[in-house]
């Protein structure tokens, strides 16, 4: 099943962030819990983990780009 992942709200006050680095590249597989990318909020960097096993299809927000909570970040193929 294909899905679009969005920038998560990692704290109650979080509204925006900067996507700092991709840990997975298009075409690469990942397991549930693997880090997909890192985001920086208020000078704190957090790893965002994969919600399920799958494959990264497309990066929508490139590294070192500002974004807001709810922005589409990537497209994935998730295993059923």
Coordinates of C-alpha atoms in Angstrom, one line a residue:
X1 CA 0.0 0.0 0.0
X2 CA 1.4 3.5 -0.9
X3 CA 1.2 6.2 1.7
X4 CA 2.3 9.8 2.2
X5 CA 4.1 10.5 5.5
X6 CA 3.7 13.9 7.1
X7 CA 5.9 16.0 9.5
X8 CA 4.7 14.9 12.9
X9 CA 4.1 17.1 15.9
X10 CA 6.8 16.1 18.4
X11 CA 5.8 18.5 21.2
X12 CA 2.6 20.4 22.1
X13 CA 4.2 23.7 21.0
X14 CA 5.8 22.5 17.8
X15 CA 4.6 24.3 14.7
X16 CA 7.6 24.3 12.4
X17 CA 10.9 22.5 12.0
X18 CA 13.9 22.1 9.7
X19 CA 14.4 18.7 8.0
X20 CA 18.1 18.2 8.5
X21 CA 19.1 14.8 7.0
X22 CA 17.6 11.8 5.3
X23 CA 18.7 8.5 6.7
X24 CA 17.0 6.5 3.8
X25 CA 17.2 7.2 0.1
X26 CA 14.6 6.5 -2.6
X27 CA 14.5 2.8 -3.4
X28 CA 15.9 1.7 -0.1
X29 CA 13.9 -0.5 2.3
X30 CA 13.4 0.1 6.0
X31 CA 12.0 -1.7 9.0
X32 CA 9.4 -0.4 11.5
X33 CA 11.3 1.8 14.0
X34 CA 14.3 2.6 11.7
X35 CA 15.1 6.3 11.5
X36 CA 13.9 7.8 8.2
X37 CA 15.0 11.4 8.7
X38 CA 16.1 13.9 11.4
X39 CA 14.3 17.2 12.1
X40 CA 15.4 20.1 14.2
X41 CA 13.0 22.1 16.4
X42 CA 14.1 24.9 18.7
X43 CA 17.7 23.7 18.4
X44 CA 16.8 20.1 19.4
X45 CA 17.3 17.4 16.7
X46 CA 15.0 14.4 16.7
X47 CA 15.0 11.2 14.6
X48 CA 11.7 10.4 13.0
X49 CA 11.1 6.6 12.8
X50 CA 9.4 4.5 10.2
X51 CA 5.8 3.6 11.3
X52 CA 6.0 0.2 9.5
X53 CA 8.2 -1.9 7.2
X54 CA 8.4 -0.5 3.7
X55 CA 10.3 1.2 0.9
X56 CA 11.0 4.9 0.4
X57 CA 9.5 5.9 -3.0
X58 CA 10.0 9.6 -3.1
X59 CA 11.4 12.4 -1.0
X60 CA 9.1 15.5 -1.1
X61 CA 11.0 17.7 1.4
X62 CA 14.8 17.8 0.8
X63 CA 17.4 18.1 3.5
X64 CA 18.0 21.5 5.1
X65 CA 14.5 22.7 4.3
X66 CA 12.1 24.5 6.6
X67 CA 8.6 22.9 7.0
X68 CA 5.5 22.9 9.2
X69 CA 3.7 20.2 11.1
X70 CA 1.5 18.3 8.7
X71 CA 3.6 19.0 5.5
X72 CA 3.9 15.9 3.3
X73 CA 7.5 14.7 3.7
X74 CA 7.8 11.6 1.6
X75 CA 5.9 8.8 -0.2
X76 CA 6.4 5.2 0.9
X77 CA 5.3 1.7 -0.1
X78 CA 4.2 0.0 3.2
X79 CA 4.1 -3.8 3.5
X80 CA 0.6 -5.1 4.3

